[in-house]
Every structure is written in C-alpha cells, then in structure tokens.
XYZ file of C-alpha atoms in Angstrom:
410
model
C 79.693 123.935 83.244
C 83.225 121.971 82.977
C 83.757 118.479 84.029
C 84.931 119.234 87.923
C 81.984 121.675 88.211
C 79.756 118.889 86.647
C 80.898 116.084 89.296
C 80.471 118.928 91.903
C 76.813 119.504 91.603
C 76.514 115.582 91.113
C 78.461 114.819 94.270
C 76.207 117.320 96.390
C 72.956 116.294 94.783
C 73.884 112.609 95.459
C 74.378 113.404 99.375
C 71.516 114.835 99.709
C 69.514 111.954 98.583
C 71.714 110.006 100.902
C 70.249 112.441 103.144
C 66.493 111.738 102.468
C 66.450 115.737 101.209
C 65.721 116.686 97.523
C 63.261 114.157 96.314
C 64.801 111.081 98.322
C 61.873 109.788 99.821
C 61.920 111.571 103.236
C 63.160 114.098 105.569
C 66.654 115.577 105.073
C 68.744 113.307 108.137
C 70.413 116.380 110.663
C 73.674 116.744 109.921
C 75.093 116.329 113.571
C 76.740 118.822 115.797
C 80.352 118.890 115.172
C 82.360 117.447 117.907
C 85.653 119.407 116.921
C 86.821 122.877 118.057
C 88.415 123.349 114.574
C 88.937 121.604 111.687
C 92.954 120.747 112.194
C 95.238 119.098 114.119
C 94.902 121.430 117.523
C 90.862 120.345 117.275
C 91.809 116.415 117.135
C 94.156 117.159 119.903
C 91.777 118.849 122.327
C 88.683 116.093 121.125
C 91.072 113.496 123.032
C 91.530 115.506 125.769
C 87.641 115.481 126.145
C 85.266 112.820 128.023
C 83.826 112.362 124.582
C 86.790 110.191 122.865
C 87.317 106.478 124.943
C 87.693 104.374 121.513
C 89.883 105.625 118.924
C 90.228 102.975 115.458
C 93.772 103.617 113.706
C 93.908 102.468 109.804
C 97.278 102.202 108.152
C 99.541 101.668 105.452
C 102.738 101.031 104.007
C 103.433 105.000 104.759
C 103.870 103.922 108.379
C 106.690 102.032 108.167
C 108.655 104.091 105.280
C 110.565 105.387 108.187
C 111.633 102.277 109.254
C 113.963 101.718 106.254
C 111.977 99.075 104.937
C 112.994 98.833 100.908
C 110.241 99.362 98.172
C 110.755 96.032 96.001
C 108.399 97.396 93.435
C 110.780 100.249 92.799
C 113.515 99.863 89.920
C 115.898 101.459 92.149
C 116.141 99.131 94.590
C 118.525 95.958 94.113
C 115.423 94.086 95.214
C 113.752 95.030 92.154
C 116.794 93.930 90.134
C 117.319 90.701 91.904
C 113.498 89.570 91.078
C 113.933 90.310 87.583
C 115.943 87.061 87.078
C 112.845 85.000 87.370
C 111.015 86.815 84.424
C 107.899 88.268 86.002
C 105.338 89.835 84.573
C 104.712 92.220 87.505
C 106.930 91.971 90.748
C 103.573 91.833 92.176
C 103.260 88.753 90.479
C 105.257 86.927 93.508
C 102.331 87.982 95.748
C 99.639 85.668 93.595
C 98.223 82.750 95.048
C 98.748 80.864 91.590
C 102.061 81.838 90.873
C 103.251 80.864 94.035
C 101.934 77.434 93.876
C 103.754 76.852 90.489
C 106.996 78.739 91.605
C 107.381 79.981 95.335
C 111.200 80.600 94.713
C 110.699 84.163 93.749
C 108.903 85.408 97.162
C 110.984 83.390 99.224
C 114.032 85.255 97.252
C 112.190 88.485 98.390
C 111.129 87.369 102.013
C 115.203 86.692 102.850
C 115.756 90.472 102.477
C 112.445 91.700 103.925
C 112.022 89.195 106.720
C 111.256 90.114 109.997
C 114.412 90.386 112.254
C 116.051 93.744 110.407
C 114.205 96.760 111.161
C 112.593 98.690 114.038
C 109.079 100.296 115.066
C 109.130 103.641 113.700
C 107.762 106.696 116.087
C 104.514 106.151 114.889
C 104.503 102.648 115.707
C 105.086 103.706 119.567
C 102.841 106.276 119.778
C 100.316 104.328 118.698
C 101.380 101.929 121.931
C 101.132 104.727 123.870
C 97.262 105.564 122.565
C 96.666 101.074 124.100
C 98.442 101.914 127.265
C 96.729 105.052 127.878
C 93.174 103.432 127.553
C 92.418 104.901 123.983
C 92.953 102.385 121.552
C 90.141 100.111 120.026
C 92.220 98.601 117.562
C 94.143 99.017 115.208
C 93.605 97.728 111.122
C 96.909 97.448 109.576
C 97.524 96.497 105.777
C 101.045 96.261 106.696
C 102.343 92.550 106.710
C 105.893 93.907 108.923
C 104.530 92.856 112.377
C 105.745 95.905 113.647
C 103.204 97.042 115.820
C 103.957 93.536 117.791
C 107.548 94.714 117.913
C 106.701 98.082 119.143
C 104.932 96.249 121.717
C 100.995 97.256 120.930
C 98.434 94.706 122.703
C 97.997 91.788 120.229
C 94.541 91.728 121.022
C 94.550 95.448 119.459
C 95.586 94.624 116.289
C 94.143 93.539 113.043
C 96.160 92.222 110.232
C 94.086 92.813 107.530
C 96.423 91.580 104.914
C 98.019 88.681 107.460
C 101.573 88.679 108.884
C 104.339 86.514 108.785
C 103.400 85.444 112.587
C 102.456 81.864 111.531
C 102.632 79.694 108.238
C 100.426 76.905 106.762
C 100.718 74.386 104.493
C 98.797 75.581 101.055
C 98.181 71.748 100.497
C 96.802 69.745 103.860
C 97.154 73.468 106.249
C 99.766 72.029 108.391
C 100.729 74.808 110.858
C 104.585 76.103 111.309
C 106.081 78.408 113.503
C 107.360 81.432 112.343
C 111.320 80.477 112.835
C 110.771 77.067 111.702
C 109.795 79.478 108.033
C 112.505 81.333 108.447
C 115.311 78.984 109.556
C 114.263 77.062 105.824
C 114.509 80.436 103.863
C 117.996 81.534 105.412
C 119.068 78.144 104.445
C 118.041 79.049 101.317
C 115.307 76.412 101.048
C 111.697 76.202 99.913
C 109.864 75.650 103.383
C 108.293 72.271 102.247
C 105.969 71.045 104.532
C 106.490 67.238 106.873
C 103.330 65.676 105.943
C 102.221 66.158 102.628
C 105.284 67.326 101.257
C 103.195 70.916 99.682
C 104.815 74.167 100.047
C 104.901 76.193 103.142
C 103.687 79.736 102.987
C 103.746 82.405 105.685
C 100.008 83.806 106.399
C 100.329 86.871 104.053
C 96.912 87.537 102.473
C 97.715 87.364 98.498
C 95.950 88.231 95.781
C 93.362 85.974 95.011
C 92.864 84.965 98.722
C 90.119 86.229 101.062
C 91.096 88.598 103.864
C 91.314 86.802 107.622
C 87.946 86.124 109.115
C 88.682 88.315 112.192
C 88.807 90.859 109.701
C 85.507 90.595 108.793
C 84.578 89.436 112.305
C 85.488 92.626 114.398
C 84.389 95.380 111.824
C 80.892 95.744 113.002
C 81.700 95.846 116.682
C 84.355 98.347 116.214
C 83.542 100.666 114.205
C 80.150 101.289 115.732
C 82.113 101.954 118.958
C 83.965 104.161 117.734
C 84.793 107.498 118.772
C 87.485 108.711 116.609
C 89.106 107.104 113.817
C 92.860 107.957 112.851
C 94.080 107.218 109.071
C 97.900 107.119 108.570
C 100.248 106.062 105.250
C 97.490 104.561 103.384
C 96.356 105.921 99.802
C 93.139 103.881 100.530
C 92.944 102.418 97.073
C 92.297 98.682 98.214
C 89.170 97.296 99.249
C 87.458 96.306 101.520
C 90.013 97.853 103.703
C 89.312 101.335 102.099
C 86.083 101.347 102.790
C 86.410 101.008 106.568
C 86.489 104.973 107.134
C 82.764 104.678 106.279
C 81.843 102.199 109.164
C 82.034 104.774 111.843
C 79.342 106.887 112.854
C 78.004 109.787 110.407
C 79.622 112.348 113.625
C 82.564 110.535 114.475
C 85.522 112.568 113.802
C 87.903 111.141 111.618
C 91.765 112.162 111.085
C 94.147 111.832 108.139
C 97.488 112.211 108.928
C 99.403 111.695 104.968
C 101.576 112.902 102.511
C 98.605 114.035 100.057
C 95.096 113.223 100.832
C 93.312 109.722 100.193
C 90.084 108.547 100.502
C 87.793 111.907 99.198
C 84.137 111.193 98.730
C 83.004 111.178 95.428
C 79.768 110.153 93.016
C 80.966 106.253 93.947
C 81.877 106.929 97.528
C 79.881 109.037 99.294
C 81.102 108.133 102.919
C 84.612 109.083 102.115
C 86.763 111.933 103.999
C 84.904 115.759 103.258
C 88.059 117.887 103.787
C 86.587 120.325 101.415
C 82.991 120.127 101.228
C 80.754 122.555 102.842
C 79.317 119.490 104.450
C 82.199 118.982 106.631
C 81.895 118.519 110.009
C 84.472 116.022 111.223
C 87.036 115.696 108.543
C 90.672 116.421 109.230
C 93.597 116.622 106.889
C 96.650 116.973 108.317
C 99.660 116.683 105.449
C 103.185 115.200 107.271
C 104.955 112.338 107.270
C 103.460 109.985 109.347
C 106.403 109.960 112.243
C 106.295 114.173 111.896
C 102.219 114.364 112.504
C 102.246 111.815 115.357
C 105.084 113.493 117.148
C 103.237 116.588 116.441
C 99.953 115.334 117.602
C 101.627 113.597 121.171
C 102.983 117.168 121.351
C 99.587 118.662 121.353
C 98.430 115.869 124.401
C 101.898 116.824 126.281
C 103.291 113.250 125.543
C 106.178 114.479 123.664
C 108.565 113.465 125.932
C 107.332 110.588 126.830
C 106.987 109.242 123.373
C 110.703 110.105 122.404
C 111.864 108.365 126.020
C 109.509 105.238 124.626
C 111.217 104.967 121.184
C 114.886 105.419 122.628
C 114.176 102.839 125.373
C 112.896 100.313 122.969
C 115.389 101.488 119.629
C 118.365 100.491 122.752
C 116.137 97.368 123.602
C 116.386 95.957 120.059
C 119.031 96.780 119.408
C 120.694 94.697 122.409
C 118.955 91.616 121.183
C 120.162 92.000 117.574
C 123.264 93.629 117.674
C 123.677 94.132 113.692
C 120.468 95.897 112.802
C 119.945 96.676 109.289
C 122.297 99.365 108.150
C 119.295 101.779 107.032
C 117.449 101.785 110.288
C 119.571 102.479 112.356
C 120.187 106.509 113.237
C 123.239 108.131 114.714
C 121.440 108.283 118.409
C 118.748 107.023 119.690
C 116.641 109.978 120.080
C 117.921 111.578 116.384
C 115.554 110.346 114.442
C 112.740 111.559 116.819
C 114.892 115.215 117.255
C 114.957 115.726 113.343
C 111.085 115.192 113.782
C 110.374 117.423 116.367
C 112.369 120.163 114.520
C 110.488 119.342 111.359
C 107.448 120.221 113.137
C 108.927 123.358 114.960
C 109.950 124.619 111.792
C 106.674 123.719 110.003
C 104.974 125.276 112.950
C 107.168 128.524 112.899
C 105.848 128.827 109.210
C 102.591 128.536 109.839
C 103.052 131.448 112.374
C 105.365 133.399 110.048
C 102.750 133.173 107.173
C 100.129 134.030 109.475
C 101.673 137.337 110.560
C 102.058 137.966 107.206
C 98.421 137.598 106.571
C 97.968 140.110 108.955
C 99.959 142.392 107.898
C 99.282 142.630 104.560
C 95.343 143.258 105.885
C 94.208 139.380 105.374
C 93.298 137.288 107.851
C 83.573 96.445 99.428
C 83.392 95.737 96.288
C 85.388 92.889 96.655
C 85.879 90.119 99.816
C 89.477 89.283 98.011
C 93.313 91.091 98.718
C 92.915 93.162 95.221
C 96.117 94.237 93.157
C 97.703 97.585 94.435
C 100.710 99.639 93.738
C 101.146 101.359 96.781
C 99.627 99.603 99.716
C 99.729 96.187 99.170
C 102.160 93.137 101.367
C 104.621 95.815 102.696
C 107.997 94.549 103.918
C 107.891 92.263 106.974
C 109.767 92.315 110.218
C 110.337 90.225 113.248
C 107.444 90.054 115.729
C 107.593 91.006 119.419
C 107.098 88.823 122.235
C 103.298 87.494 121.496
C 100.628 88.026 124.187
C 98.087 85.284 124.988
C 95.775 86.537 122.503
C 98.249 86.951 119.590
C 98.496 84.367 116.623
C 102.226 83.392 117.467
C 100.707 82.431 120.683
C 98.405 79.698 119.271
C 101.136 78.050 117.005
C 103.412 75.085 118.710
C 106.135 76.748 120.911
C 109.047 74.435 119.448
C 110.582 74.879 115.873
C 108.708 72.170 114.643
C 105.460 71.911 112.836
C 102.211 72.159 115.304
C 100.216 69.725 116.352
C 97.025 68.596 113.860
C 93.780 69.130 114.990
C-alpha cells in the first residue's frame, strides 16, 4: 500500500470513529439526507431557490479582490515589493508584525500610501454578494480581507465580519486613543508617521497583525452563526490560516457548503476531519466549483436569473465611484462599465459551451483553531486596503468621532 493509499484508509477509518462506527464507542451517527439535487453549481443554484436556504455564511479571501487590481506586495514583480526592500526586511511580511512595527512603523506606512483605501473598486463578487443582504439571504459575511470593500460595495455593515480588522478606525498602540480613518490617512499622504495627541505613541490602523488576537466580534458571532446556518459559500481563500480556516467546520454536519476557487482548499484530512469532501464517498454536501471568483458568481446569479441585475448593480455603482473620485487607479478601471462583467459572462458561456461540447463527445464516443492569534501566511493574509463606503449605524466608522480629529476618551 503507497503513502496516498495509506492516508486513504486512515482518513476513512478516522471518520468513522468520528462517527461512533468501527469500535468508537457507539452507534455509527446517520449520515443525513443530502439537501442538493447534484453535486455542482446547478444543485447550489436550485438549493437557494428552495424554502430550505434563509441564512447563507460567505468566507473569503484575498482571491476576491484580485479583480479589483489590488497589487500583490509580496510579489517581486511588483514595484511595491522593490520599494520595501530599502528598509532591509527579513520577510515583507515582516511590516505586518506587531513588534516590528512598534520599533519601525515607516515601512507599512510606506506600503499603506499605495494600498490605501480610496483607489480601487468592489469587484462583481463584491456586489453580488450585496445582492445575496438585499435579497434576505445573507447571514454574514467573514472576510480576511483588510480592503473594506464590501462597505464600498455597499453590503450591510452589520453583515460583515472583519476577521483580520480594516482600516475603518485606528488606535493608539500606546494609551488606545481612537482616530478616524482620514485623520490616518491625511498623516500618511503627508508622508508622516500618524503619531498620536496624547501620549505621543504611534498610530496604527485596526489591521489584525501577527502576533495580535483576532477582534472579539470574531469570536463573538461564530457560534450564533454558524449554527444558523443554511448554506455556507467559500470564495478566494486557500484556507491555510487559523482560526479562520476552521470556520467551514462550524456549520451543521448537512449544511451544504460551496467552494467557488481557482484550485481547491480546505480538503479533510487525518488532522481535519470537518474539512470540504469533494471526493470522498462520504460526500453529501460538498461543492467544488473551479473559476475565478467574479466568473463563478456571475455564473451562479445566472443560475438564480439575477444576471442582469447584478451587471446593472456593478455599472451603477463602478459610474457612482467613479463620480466621487474622478482619477481611479489606472488598473481598475475597464474600458466600460459593464466590460469587465461582459468578458465574465463570456468566460462562462464559453466554459459552459465546453462543458456541453465535451459532453456530446462523451456520448458519442459511447461514454456517458489551533491558534486565537493572526498566524503568518503567504497567500491570505492583510490584503490591500481600500476606501470604505458610507458606514451604517452599526458599522465601526460609525462609532469613531465624526470630525478629523482624535475621538473622545472614555
């Protein structure tokens, strides 16, 4: 037996004593009924069409905003990269630890000039997840994405979670003076250090980084949520960090669960036993769907006959923006309005056309938390940020002091 088939046979052995079957102490626990008509897109498609799905939970990464145009400053082809290098990192994660950015906060706020929020736009997945609030279905959503773009695309901010923090508000690391987001920003264009009025410590944005403990409303709203929930939807995330990763588990054992990614993330295995099935006989509410994230949403509101209304959203708002801030970053900003959601739509008719093509073919040829801290990651930690959208009642930006000065102790 080789190594795969090894971890196999220990992988189905384990489950079943998760089970209470094959020596665990009790009777095997009934795997439930499936809730899905098939195991693919169409079946997610026709579960929210059904009384059964009220609550849907989206989780997401930094593959949700690639679209956007937001820069990679961890890649060596990127002048951002090249820019940090002058400050003789170790990492250009580095710049996102706690104690390096007590000793020298010049390098992040070198970084948070080019990535702050003001310079690029809710991507289509951004508004169709709007579209799942304003149609009744969305929970929440638990975003590791620090861009604030779901507050630009104008999703409830009652409906989000910021697992990883924003740039919405800034504290004082010394005495935990509050500052409003422009009052930040205004410092770093100037090309100052954002030094606080009353003890004179360094200001820093509220950006979980490594070595500091995730938001308590993170922590707060997991148990509510996820046992609410009745279908969870996974997009741009390799689900690598924890404890965020380990939210798919949290729903319940027949809850359907959807990832929507460029190559799958989150597979159970010996040390993970609750993760995604896609390939396991077990199976009976995984879905893998493998697009970019803008191409499976569009393909998915195409499946609930949203499609046009999700393109109309995303040109309204793209125009919207872009009337407020007439000089958009060069990268996100598209030919037309609706290109950008066109160039998905034929991605998906093409992709779709394919699938038909090859299935013809078939036919004719005669076939048919191990941690409570931000943890180091390479591809889904403090993405980019961008500016945040108006603030509802509820929202952090609402609960900071409305003029560009600091906020009132308490």
């Amino acid at each position: 037996m080789d190594d795969s088939a090894a971890g196999n046979d220990l992988l189905e052995k384990l489950r079943a004593l998760m089970r209470g079957g094959a020596g665990g102490g009790g009777p095997e626990r009934e795997r439930p009924p499936t809730q899905l008509k098939s195991f693919d897109i169409e079946g997610i498609a026709e579960f929210i069409k059904s009384d059964a799905c009220k609550e849907i939970i989206v989780m997401t990464g930094a593959g949700l905003s690639t679209a956007a145009g937001i820069p990679d400053f961890r890649s060596p082809s990127t002048g951002l990269y090249a820019n940090l290098q002058k400050y003789n990192l170790d990492s250009p994660e580095s710049i996102f630890s706690i104690e390096f950015f007590e000793t020298n906060p010049k390098p992040f706020y070198a970084l948070a000039k080019e990535l702050y929020p003001g310079k690029f736009r809710p991507t289509l997945s951004h508004y169709f997840i709007r579209l799942l609030a304003e149609k009744g279905y969305l929970k929440r959503i638990y975003t590791q994405n620090i861009d604030t773009l779901e507050r630009i695309a104008g999703v409830p901010g009652d409906r989000i979670i910021e697992a990883h923090g924003s740039f919405a508000a800034a504290h004082c690391i010394r005495c935990k003076e509050e500052y409003t987001q422009k009052w930040v920003k205004d410092k770093v264009f100037a090309d100052e250090i954002p030094t606080c009025t009353i003890c004179e410590g360094t200001v820093k944005p509220d950006i979980v980084f490594f070595g500091e403990s995730l938001p308590s409303h993170f922590h707060d709203n997991i148990r509510p949520d996820f046992s609410a929930c009745n279908l969870l939807i996974v997009m741009g995330t390799s689900l690598v960090v924890h404890p965020f990763a380990s939210l798919i588990g949290r729903v319940d054992y027949g809850c359907p669960r959807l990832l929507i990614n460029r190559e799958p993330a989150g597979q159970a295995h010996a040390f993970n036993l609750s993760g995604f099935e896609f390939d396991s006989d077990d199976n009976h509410r995984d879905v893998f769907h493998k697009d970019d994230c803008d191409i499976g949403c569009l393909k998915l509101a195409d499946l609930l006959g949203w499609k046009e209304e999700l393109e109309a959203l995303v040109s309204r708002e793209h125009a919207r923006i872009d009337a407020e801030d007439p000089d958009p970053a060069p990268s996100d900003k598209p030919a037309s309005e609706k290109e950008g959601a066109k160039e998905a739509a034929k991605d998906t008719d093409k992709a779709q056309d394919a699938k038909d093509t090859d299935k013809a073919q078939d036919a004719a040829d005669g076939g048919a938390s191990h941690t409570e801290t931000a943890e180091a990651t390479k591809s889904d930690s403090a993405t980019a940020a961008t500016s945040p959208a108006k603030p509802d009642a509820s929202s952090t930006e609402a609960k900071v002091a409305p003029k560009d000065v600091p906020a009132a102790k308490h």
